Amino acid sequence: MKKNIANSLLIVCCLLVMASCKARKQVLVARKADSTAKPNDVASKLAAIRASQVNFTTFAGKAKSKLSINNNSNDVTLNIRIAKDKMIWVSITAVLGIEAARAVITPDSILVINRLQSVYIKKPFSYIYTYASKQVNYKTLESLLIGNAVPELVNEQANIDHAEGNTTLSGTLNDLVYKLILGPDNKVTQTNLDNQSQSQSLQVTNNAFIQATNRILPSQIDIASVVKDKKIQVNLHYTKADFEVQQNYPFSIPEGYEPGK
């Protein structure tokens, strides 16, 4: 169990499956339809989608979460801090608030401390391709954490469809088949990534949009992922979210820890 809890953090990081935020007061907001672009004006619609995404410099969030790998589930708490374009810091705590693992993700690397086994893991960011397509990058992870549209999916080559007030962008990026569903306000409600040649698929669903620090974003996220013979599900329920606050990102490998696999 200890190994499963700590290793879950590394797998979650590599799957890009931590997303969404929730305001302190848990107040749902009424989402208004975007009226800045005509449905058939592709350039204007793409510009409106980009303009509707959350802009930020720093983010801090706390979430009650359930991690399930091949039906082996653990209830944990995730603390997430982001310095945009620079660093994502994550701490995972289990029973009684004891920290099980800590991770720092940068555009170049992934570092994880497993406190339950006194080991640490150092990987290049490319390690993420064990679980995700090579079209995935650091900005993809930041986008999913905040509930934003993955930038590469909002492009002029995408097929754009409109139905019942929603907009769907779909297409392919090399070997990655994608579908992005946005509501009338251009907020992302679902992201689908599929790489059939690598037997990888990921569905990220955003729900219950709220306001946090004058920004509208999802408060809940459900993730379903298949990576070859692994089935992973993550359910996040955020209890706290803040933008533009000063924060630190403490991370050091304790003396005596050994490198893990």
PDB file of C-alpha atoms in Angstrom:
ATOM      1  CA  MET A   1       0.000   0.000   0.000  1.00  0.00           C
ATOM      2  CA  LYS A   2       2.791   2.425   0.882  1.00  0.00           C
ATOM      3  CA  LYS A   3       4.424   1.859  -2.478  1.00  0.00           C
ATOM      4  CA  ASN A   4       1.119   2.302  -4.293  1.00  0.00           C
ATOM      5  CA  ILE A   5       0.349   5.634  -2.595  1.00  0.00           C
ATOM      6  CA  ALA A   6       3.741   7.159  -3.286  1.00  0.00           C
ATOM      7  CA  ASN A   7       4.048   5.824  -6.815  1.00  0.00           C
ATOM      8  CA  SER A   8       0.563   7.107  -7.594  1.00  0.00           C
ATOM      9  CA  LEU A   9       1.926  10.649  -7.448  1.00  0.00           C
ATOM     10  CA  LEU A  10       4.540   9.925 -10.102  1.00  0.00           C
ATOM     11  CA  ILE A  11       1.979   8.240 -12.332  1.00  0.00           C
ATOM     12  CA  VAL A  12      -0.508  11.079 -11.904  1.00  0.00           C
ATOM     13  CA  CYS A  13       2.166  13.634 -12.783  1.00  0.00           C
ATOM     14  CA  CYS A  14       3.193  11.702 -15.846  1.00  0.00           C
ATOM     15  CA  LEU A  15      -0.383  11.269 -17.036  1.00  0.00           C
ATOM     16  CA  LEU A  16      -1.070  14.999 -16.769  1.00  0.00           C
ATOM     17  CA  VAL A  17      -4.157  14.196 -14.813  1.00  0.00           C
ATOM     18  CA  MET A  18      -4.270  16.779 -12.068  1.00  0.00           C
ATOM     19  CA  ALA A  19      -6.625  19.539 -13.029  1.00  0.00           C
ATOM     20  CA  SER A  20      -9.260  22.020 -11.876  1.00  0.00           C
ATOM     21  CA  CYS A  21      -9.602  24.265  -8.822  1.00  0.00           C
ATOM     22  CA  LYS A  22     -12.237  25.148  -6.268  1.00  0.00           C
ATOM     23  CA  ALA A  23     -12.887  28.426  -4.477  1.00  0.00           C
ATOM     24  CA  ARG A  24     -13.013  28.686  -0.682  1.00  0.00           C
ATOM     25  CA  LYS A  25     -16.720  29.493  -0.565  1.00  0.00           C
ATOM     26  CA  GLN A  26     -17.641  26.782  -3.087  1.00  0.00           C
ATOM     27  CA  VAL A  27     -19.893  29.195  -5.005  1.00  0.00           C
ATOM     28  CA  LEU A  28     -20.994  28.010  -8.422  1.00  0.00           C
ATOM     29  CA  VAL A  29     -21.111  30.708 -11.086  1.00  0.00           C
ATOM     30  CA  ALA A  30     -23.561  31.248 -13.916  1.00  0.00           C
ATOM     31  CA  ARG A  31     -21.700  30.776 -17.181  1.00  0.00           C
ATOM     32  CA  LYS A  32     -22.586  33.173 -19.962  1.00  0.00           C
ATOM     33  CA  ALA A  33     -22.413  32.414 -23.649  1.00  0.00           C
ATOM     34  CA  ASP A  34     -19.660  34.127 -25.611  1.00  0.00           C
ATOM     35  CA  SER A  35     -21.013  36.717 -28.050  1.00  0.00           C
ATOM     36  CA  THR A  36     -17.765  38.001 -29.549  1.00  0.00           C
ATOM     37  CA  ALA A  37     -17.549  35.653 -32.528  1.00  0.00           C
ATOM     38  CA  LYS A  38     -19.910  34.309 -35.157  1.00  0.00           C
ATOM     39  CA  PRO A  39     -20.126  30.481 -35.171  1.00  0.00           C
ATOM     40  CA  ASN A  40     -18.867  30.244 -38.772  1.00  0.00           C
ATOM     41  CA  ASP A  41     -15.997  32.693 -38.368  1.00  0.00           C
ATOM     42  CA  VAL A  42     -13.155  30.280 -37.628  1.00  0.00           C
ATOM     43  CA  ALA A  43     -10.455  32.867 -36.903  1.00  0.00           C
ATOM     44  CA  SER A  44     -12.713  34.852 -34.573  1.00  0.00           C
ATOM     45  CA  LYS A  45     -13.905  31.717 -32.797  1.00  0.00           C
ATOM     46  CA  LEU A  46     -10.353  30.510 -32.144  1.00  0.00           C
ATOM     47  CA  ALA A  47      -9.380  33.968 -30.903  1.00  0.00           C
ATOM     48  CA  ALA A  48     -12.391  34.010 -28.563  1.00  0.00           C
ATOM     49  CA  ILE A  49     -11.473  30.573 -27.181  1.00  0.00           C
ATOM     50  CA  ARG A  50      -7.905  31.678 -26.481  1.00  0.00           C
ATOM     51  CA  ALA A  51      -9.104  34.889 -24.835  1.00  0.00           C
ATOM     52  CA  SER A  52     -11.457  32.935 -22.541  1.00  0.00           C
ATOM     53  CA  GLN A  53      -8.726  30.819 -20.956  1.00  0.00           C
ATOM     54  CA  VAL A  54      -7.428  31.623 -17.469  1.00  0.00           C
ATOM     55  CA  ASN A  55      -4.369  33.860 -17.397  1.00  0.00           C
ATOM     56  CA  PHE A  56      -2.204  33.684 -14.267  1.00  0.00           C
ATOM     57  CA  THR A  57       1.311  33.938 -12.848  1.00  0.00           C
ATOM     58  CA  THR A  58       1.029  31.730  -9.750  1.00  0.00           C
ATOM     59  CA  PHE A  59      -1.536  29.222  -8.525  1.00  0.00           C
ATOM     60  CA  ALA A  60      -2.019  27.296  -5.269  1.00  0.00           C
ATOM     61  CA  GLY A  61      -4.694  24.654  -4.737  1.00  0.00           C
ATOM     62  CA  LYS A  62      -5.669  21.852  -2.331  1.00  0.00           C
ATOM     63  CA  ALA A  63      -7.794  18.869  -3.318  1.00  0.00           C
ATOM     64  CA  LYS A  64      -9.340  15.811  -1.756  1.00  0.00           C
ATOM     65  CA  SER A  65      -8.628  13.073  -4.267  1.00  0.00           C
ATOM     66  CA  LYS A  66      -9.199   9.415  -5.037  1.00  0.00           C
ATOM     67  CA  LEU A  67      -6.501   7.643  -7.047  1.00  0.00           C
ATOM     68  CA  SER A  68      -7.295   4.252  -8.541  1.00  0.00           C
ATOM     69  CA  ILE A  69      -4.813   2.110 -10.465  1.00  0.00           C
ATOM     70  CA  ASN A  70      -6.230  -1.180 -11.750  1.00  0.00           C
ATOM     71  CA  ASN A  71      -9.010  -0.923  -9.147  1.00  0.00           C
ATOM     72  CA  ASN A  72      -6.543  -0.392  -6.262  1.00  0.00           C
ATOM     73  CA  SER A  73      -7.786   2.869  -4.718  1.00  0.00           C
ATOM     74  CA  ASN A  74      -6.326   5.329  -2.221  1.00  0.00           C
ATOM     75  CA  ASP A  75      -7.867   8.474  -0.735  1.00  0.00           C
ATOM     76  CA  VAL A  76      -5.294  11.252  -0.540  1.00  0.00           C
ATOM     77  CA  THR A  77      -4.933  15.024  -0.376  1.00  0.00           C
ATOM     78  CA  LEU A  78      -3.027  16.883  -3.079  1.00  0.00           C
ATOM     79  CA  ASN A  79      -1.434  20.290  -2.569  1.00  0.00           C
ATOM     80  CA  ILE A  80      -0.480  21.948  -5.861  1.00  0.00           C
ATOM     81  CA  ARG A  81       1.572  25.076  -6.496  1.00  0.00           C
ATOM     82  CA  ILE A  82       2.442  26.471  -9.904  1.00  0.00           C
ATOM     83  CA  ALA A  83       4.837  29.142 -11.085  1.00  0.00           C
ATOM     84  CA  LYS A  84       3.668  29.537 -14.660  1.00  0.00           C
ATOM     85  CA  ASP A  85       6.079  28.284 -17.334  1.00  0.00           C
ATOM     86  CA  LYS A  86       8.625  27.407 -14.640  1.00  0.00           C
ATOM     87  CA  MET A  87       7.585  24.852 -12.059  1.00  0.00           C
ATOM     88  CA  ILE A  88       4.768  22.670 -10.739  1.00  0.00           C
ATOM     89  CA  TRP A  89       5.139  21.584  -7.101  1.00  0.00           C
ATOM     90  CA  VAL A  90       2.936  18.773  -5.701  1.00  0.00           C
ATOM     91  CA  SER A  91       2.643  17.227  -2.241  1.00  0.00           C
ATOM     92  CA  ILE A  92       0.574  14.136  -1.562  1.00  0.00           C
ATOM     93  CA  THR A  93      -0.602  13.309   1.968  1.00  0.00           C
ATOM     94  CA  ALA A  94      -2.414  10.225   3.186  1.00  0.00           C
ATOM     95  CA  VAL A  95      -3.937   9.249   6.541  1.00  0.00           C
ATOM     96  CA  LEU A  96      -3.497  11.720   9.434  1.00  0.00           C
ATOM     97  CA  GLY A  97      -1.941  14.295   7.122  1.00  0.00           C
ATOM     98  CA  ILE A  98       1.365  12.433   6.813  1.00  0.00           C
ATOM     99  CA  GLU A  99       3.184  13.375   3.614  1.00  0.00           C
ATOM    100  CA  ALA A 100       3.755  10.313   1.456  1.00  0.00           C
ATOM    101  CA  ALA A 101       5.476  11.944  -1.507  1.00  0.00           C
ATOM    102  CA  ARG A 102       6.493  15.253  -3.033  1.00  0.00           C
ATOM    103  CA  ALA A 103       7.224  16.166  -6.653  1.00  0.00           C
ATOM    104  CA  VAL A 104       8.620  19.043  -8.661  1.00  0.00           C
ATOM    105  CA  ILE A 105       7.971  19.187 -12.398  1.00  0.00           C
ATOM    106  CA  THR A 106       9.790  21.610 -14.683  1.00  0.00           C
ATOM    107  CA  PRO A 107       9.918  21.864 -18.492  1.00  0.00           C
ATOM    108  CA  ASP A 108      13.075  19.701 -18.316  1.00  0.00           C
ATOM    109  CA  SER A 109      12.664  17.278 -15.430  1.00  0.00           C
ATOM    110  CA  ILE A 110      10.515  15.361 -12.948  1.00  0.00           C
ATOM    111  CA  LEU A 111      11.727  14.888  -9.351  1.00  0.00           C
ATOM    112  CA  VAL A 112       9.868  12.787  -6.779  1.00  0.00           C
ATOM    113  CA  ILE A 113      10.600  12.034  -3.111  1.00  0.00           C
ATOM    114  CA  ASN A 114       8.959   8.866  -1.755  1.00  0.00           C
ATOM    115  CA  ARG A 115       8.977   9.452   2.006  1.00  0.00           C
ATOM    116  CA  LEU A 116       7.337   6.124   2.800  1.00  0.00           C
ATOM    117  CA  GLN A 117      10.219   4.160   1.311  1.00  0.00           C
ATOM    118  CA  SER A 118      13.042   6.718   1.738  1.00  0.00           C
ATOM    119  CA  VAL A 119      13.844   6.828  -1.977  1.00  0.00           C
ATOM    120  CA  TYR A 120      13.872   9.521  -4.645  1.00  0.00           C
ATOM    121  CA  ILE A 121      13.332   9.514  -8.397  1.00  0.00           C
ATOM    122  CA  LYS A 122      14.962  11.784 -10.964  1.00  0.00           C
ATOM    123  CA  LYS A 123      13.661  11.648 -14.522  1.00  0.00           C
ATOM    124  CA  PRO A 124      13.910  13.877 -17.586  1.00  0.00           C
ATOM    125  CA  PHE A 125      10.582  15.379 -18.638  1.00  0.00           C
ATOM    126  CA  SER A 126      10.631  12.942 -21.564  1.00  0.00           C
ATOM    127  CA  TYR A 127       9.814  10.189 -19.035  1.00  0.00           C
ATOM    128  CA  ILE A 128       6.245  11.393 -19.349  1.00  0.00           C
ATOM    129  CA  TYR A 129       6.131   9.761 -22.779  1.00  0.00           C
ATOM    130  CA  THR A 130       5.927   6.404 -21.031  1.00  0.00           C
ATOM    131  CA  TYR A 131       2.342   7.404 -20.255  1.00  0.00           C
ATOM    132  CA  ALA A 132       1.499  10.069 -22.828  1.00  0.00           C
ATOM    133  CA  SER A 133       1.987  11.076 -26.443  1.00  0.00           C
ATOM    134  CA  LYS A 134       5.109  12.965 -27.509  1.00  0.00           C
ATOM    135  CA  GLN A 135       2.845  15.899 -28.389  1.00  0.00           C
ATOM    136  CA  VAL A 136       2.366  16.424 -24.646  1.00  0.00           C
ATOM    137  CA  ASN A 137       4.644  19.040 -23.076  1.00  0.00           C
ATOM    138  CA  TYR A 138       4.986  21.027 -19.873  1.00  0.00           C
ATOM    139  CA  LYS A 139       2.443  23.630 -20.994  1.00  0.00           C
ATOM    140  CA  THR A 140      -0.057  20.831 -21.603  1.00  0.00           C
ATOM    141  CA  LEU A 141       0.183  19.896 -17.928  1.00  0.00           C
ATOM    142  CA  GLU A 142      -0.236  23.487 -16.774  1.00  0.00           C
ATOM    143  CA  SER A 143      -3.297  23.878 -19.007  1.00  0.00           C
ATOM    144  CA  LEU A 144      -4.999  20.793 -17.609  1.00  0.00           C
ATOM    145  CA  LEU A 145      -4.231  21.790 -14.026  1.00  0.00           C
ATOM    146  CA  ILE A 146      -6.053  25.108 -14.485  1.00  0.00           C
ATOM    147  CA  GLY A 147      -8.819  23.764 -16.700  1.00  0.00           C
ATOM    148  CA  ASN A 148      -7.543  25.598 -19.785  1.00  0.00           C
ATOM    149  CA  ALA A 149      -7.609  24.415 -23.365  1.00  0.00           C
ATOM    150  CA  VAL A 150      -4.372  22.725 -24.386  1.00  0.00           C
ATOM    151  CA  PRO A 151      -2.830  25.402 -26.667  1.00  0.00           C
ATOM    152  CA  GLU A 152      -1.865  23.028 -29.488  1.00  0.00           C
ATOM    153  CA  LEU A 153      -5.463  21.821 -29.824  1.00  0.00           C
ATOM    154  CA  VAL A 154      -6.771  25.311 -30.612  1.00  0.00           C
ATOM    155  CA  ASN A 155      -5.409  25.581 -34.138  1.00  0.00           C
ATOM    156  CA  GLU A 156      -6.557  26.505 -37.642  1.00  0.00           C
ATOM    157  CA  GLN A 157      -6.391  22.882 -38.835  1.00  0.00           C
ATOM    158  CA  ALA A 158      -8.908  21.674 -36.247  1.00  0.00           C
ATOM    159  CA  ASN A 159     -12.377  20.633 -37.323  1.00  0.00           C
ATOM    160  CA  ILE A 160     -14.910  22.900 -35.597  1.00  0.00           C
ATOM    161  CA  ASP A 161     -18.495  21.798 -34.951  1.00  0.00           C
ATOM    162  CA  HIS A 162     -21.323  23.543 -33.087  1.00  0.00           C
ATOM    163  CA  ALA A 163     -24.243  21.793 -31.391  1.00  0.00           C
ATOM    164  CA  GLU A 164     -26.607  22.843 -28.591  1.00  0.00           C
ATOM    165  CA  GLY A 165     -24.412  25.806 -27.700  1.00  0.00           C
ATOM    166  CA  ASN A 166     -21.242  23.734 -27.361  1.00  0.00           C
ATOM    167  CA  THR A 167     -18.199  23.846 -29.608  1.00  0.00           C
ATOM    168  CA  THR A 168     -16.106  20.794 -30.503  1.00  0.00           C
ATOM    169  CA  LEU A 169     -12.563  21.023 -31.856  1.00  0.00           C
ATOM    170  CA  SER A 170     -11.147  17.778 -33.230  1.00  0.00           C
ATOM    171  CA  GLY A 171      -8.241  16.602 -35.319  1.00  0.00           C
ATOM    172  CA  THR A 172      -4.846  14.936 -35.213  1.00  0.00           C
ATOM    173  CA  LEU A 173      -1.356  16.010 -34.169  1.00  0.00           C
ATOM    174  CA  ASN A 174       0.949  13.443 -35.741  1.00  0.00           C
ATOM    175  CA  ASP A 175      -0.058  10.207 -33.967  1.00  0.00           C
ATOM    176  CA  LEU A 176      -2.353  11.919 -31.420  1.00  0.00           C
ATOM    177  CA  VAL A 177      -6.098  12.051 -32.076  1.00  0.00           C
ATOM    178  CA  TYR A 178      -7.816  14.734 -30.016  1.00  0.00           C
ATOM    179  CA  LYS A 179     -11.234  16.166 -29.263  1.00  0.00           C
ATOM    180  CA  LEU A 180     -11.860  19.278 -27.209  1.00  0.00           C
ATOM    181  CA  ILE A 181     -15.391  20.166 -26.054  1.00  0.00           C
ATOM    182  CA  LEU A 182     -16.137  23.707 -24.879  1.00  0.00           C
ATOM    183  CA  GLY A 183     -19.298  25.192 -23.387  1.00  0.00           C
ATOM    184  CA  PRO A 184     -21.106  28.327 -24.594  1.00  0.00           C
ATOM    185  CA  ASP A 185     -18.620  30.452 -22.618  1.00  0.00           C
ATOM    186  CA  ASN A 186     -15.616  28.742 -24.282  1.00  0.00           C
ATOM    187  CA  LYS A 187     -14.592  26.998 -21.063  1.00  0.00           C
ATOM    188  CA  VAL A 188     -13.307  23.450 -21.531  1.00  0.00           C
ATOM    189  CA  THR A 189     -15.696  20.736 -20.383  1.00  0.00           C
ATOM    190  CA  GLN A 190     -13.874  17.736 -21.828  1.00  0.00           C
ATOM    191  CA  THR A 191     -10.467  16.891 -23.292  1.00  0.00           C
ATOM    192  CA  ASN A 192      -9.871  13.601 -25.107  1.00  0.00           C
ATOM    193  CA  LEU A 193      -6.423  12.415 -26.219  1.00  0.00           C
ATOM    194  CA  ASP A 194      -5.974   9.090 -28.003  1.00  0.00           C
ATOM    195  CA  ASN A 195      -2.841   7.418 -29.333  1.00  0.00           C
ATOM    196  CA  GLN A 196      -3.944   4.086 -30.755  1.00  0.00           C
ATOM    197  CA  SER A 197      -0.485   2.979 -31.869  1.00  0.00           C
ATOM    198  CA  GLN A 198       0.739   3.236 -28.266  1.00  0.00           C
ATOM    199  CA  SER A 199      -2.481   1.945 -26.668  1.00  0.00           C
ATOM    200  CA  GLN A 200      -2.876   5.207 -24.735  1.00  0.00           C
ATOM    201  CA  SER A 201      -6.055   7.159 -24.110  1.00  0.00           C
ATOM    202  CA  LEU A 202      -6.956   9.956 -21.707  1.00  0.00           C
ATOM    203  CA  GLN A 203     -10.283  11.644 -20.974  1.00  0.00           C
ATOM    204  CA  VAL A 204     -10.395  14.697 -18.702  1.00  0.00           C
ATOM    205  CA  THR A 205     -13.838  16.027 -17.745  1.00  0.00           C
ATOM    206  CA  ASN A 206     -14.317  19.395 -16.009  1.00  0.00           C
ATOM    207  CA  ASN A 207     -17.442  20.052 -13.920  1.00  0.00           C
ATOM    208  CA  ALA A 208     -19.068  22.615 -11.574  1.00  0.00           C
ATOM    209  CA  PHE A 209     -17.434  25.873 -12.627  1.00  0.00           C
ATOM    210  CA  ILE A 210     -16.742  28.420  -9.880  1.00  0.00           C
ATOM    211  CA  GLN A 211     -14.973  31.716  -9.354  1.00  0.00           C
ATOM    212  CA  ALA A 212     -11.569  31.918  -7.650  1.00  0.00           C
ATOM    213  CA  THR A 213      -9.605  35.160  -7.422  1.00  0.00           C
ATOM    214  CA  ASN A 214     -11.714  36.740 -10.173  1.00  0.00           C
ATOM    215  CA  ARG A 215     -11.238  33.783 -12.486  1.00  0.00           C
ATOM    216  CA  ILE A 216     -13.765  31.187 -13.623  1.00  0.00           C
ATOM    217  CA  LEU A 217     -12.570  27.604 -13.663  1.00  0.00           C
ATOM    218  CA  PRO A 218     -13.773  24.051 -12.952  1.00  0.00           C
ATOM    219  CA  SER A 219     -14.103  22.883  -9.371  1.00  0.00           C
ATOM    220  CA  GLN A 220     -14.142  19.158 -10.078  1.00  0.00           C
ATOM    221  CA  ILE A 221     -12.395  16.868 -12.500  1.00  0.00           C
ATOM    222  CA  ASP A 222     -12.761  13.217 -13.431  1.00  0.00           C
ATOM    223  CA  ILE A 223      -9.970  11.466 -15.273  1.00  0.00           C
ATOM    224  CA  ALA A 224     -10.082   8.104 -17.018  1.00  0.00           C
ATOM    225  CA  SER A 225      -6.862   6.821 -18.538  1.00  0.00           C
ATOM    226  CA  VAL A 226      -5.733   3.623 -20.197  1.00  0.00           C
ATOM    227  CA  VAL A 227      -2.013   3.002 -20.706  1.00  0.00           C
ATOM    228  CA  LYS A 228      -1.580  -0.416 -22.291  1.00  0.00           C
ATOM    229  CA  ASP A 229      -2.522  -2.830 -19.462  1.00  0.00           C
ATOM    230  CA  LYS A 230      -2.979  -0.104 -16.810  1.00  0.00           C
ATOM    231  CA  LYS A 231      -6.334   1.506 -16.060  1.00  0.00           C
ATOM    232  CA  ILE A 232      -6.111   4.683 -14.018  1.00  0.00           C
ATOM    233  CA  GLN A 233      -8.896   6.822 -12.604  1.00  0.00           C
ATOM    234  CA  VAL A 234      -8.498  10.059 -10.691  1.00  0.00           C
ATOM    235  CA  ASN A 235     -11.269  12.074  -9.066  1.00  0.00           C
ATOM    236  CA  LEU A 236     -10.372  15.488  -7.671  1.00  0.00           C
ATOM    237  CA  HIS A 237     -12.502  17.693  -5.420  1.00  0.00           C
ATOM    238  CA  TYR A 238     -10.727  20.938  -4.637  1.00  0.00           C
ATOM    239  CA  THR A 239     -11.303  22.696  -1.324  1.00  0.00           C
ATOM    240  CA  LYS A 240      -9.026  25.696  -1.878  1.00  0.00           C
ATOM    241  CA  ALA A 241      -7.677  27.743  -4.787  1.00  0.00           C
ATOM    242  CA  ASP A 242      -5.761  31.006  -5.051  1.00  0.00           C
ATOM    243  CA  PHE A 243      -4.058  32.887  -7.842  1.00  0.00           C
ATOM    244  CA  GLU A 244      -1.332  35.520  -7.751  1.00  0.00           C
ATOM    245  CA  VAL A 245      -0.090  34.752  -4.229  1.00  0.00           C
ATOM    246  CA  GLN A 246       3.511  34.616  -3.081  1.00  0.00           C
ATOM    247  CA  GLN A 247       4.603  31.071  -2.347  1.00  0.00           C
ATOM    248  CA  ASN A 248       7.662  28.874  -2.054  1.00  0.00           C
ATOM    249  CA  TYR A 249       8.435  25.463  -3.515  1.00  0.00           C
ATOM    250  CA  PRO A 250      10.445  23.554  -0.899  1.00  0.00           C
ATOM    251  CA  PHE A 251      12.148  20.459  -2.255  1.00  0.00           C
ATOM    252  CA  SER A 252      15.299  18.706  -1.089  1.00  0.00           C
ATOM    253  CA  ILE A 253      16.380  15.079  -1.001  1.00  0.00           C
ATOM    254  CA  PRO A 254      16.840  14.011   2.638  1.00  0.00           C
ATOM    255  CA  GLU A 255      20.152  12.537   3.691  1.00  0.00           C
ATOM    256  CA  GLY A 256      20.184   8.771   3.451  1.00  0.00           C
ATOM    257  CA  TYR A 257      17.570   8.520   0.688  1.00  0.00           C
ATOM    258  CA  GLU A 258      18.514   6.186  -2.151  1.00  0.00           C
ATOM    259  CA  PRO A 259      17.666   6.514  -5.841  1.00  0.00           C
ATOM    260  CA  GLY A 260      14.557   4.562  -6.862  1.00  0.00           C
ATOM    261  CA  LYS A 261      13.440   3.148 -10.174  1.00  0.00           C
TER     262      LYS A 261
END
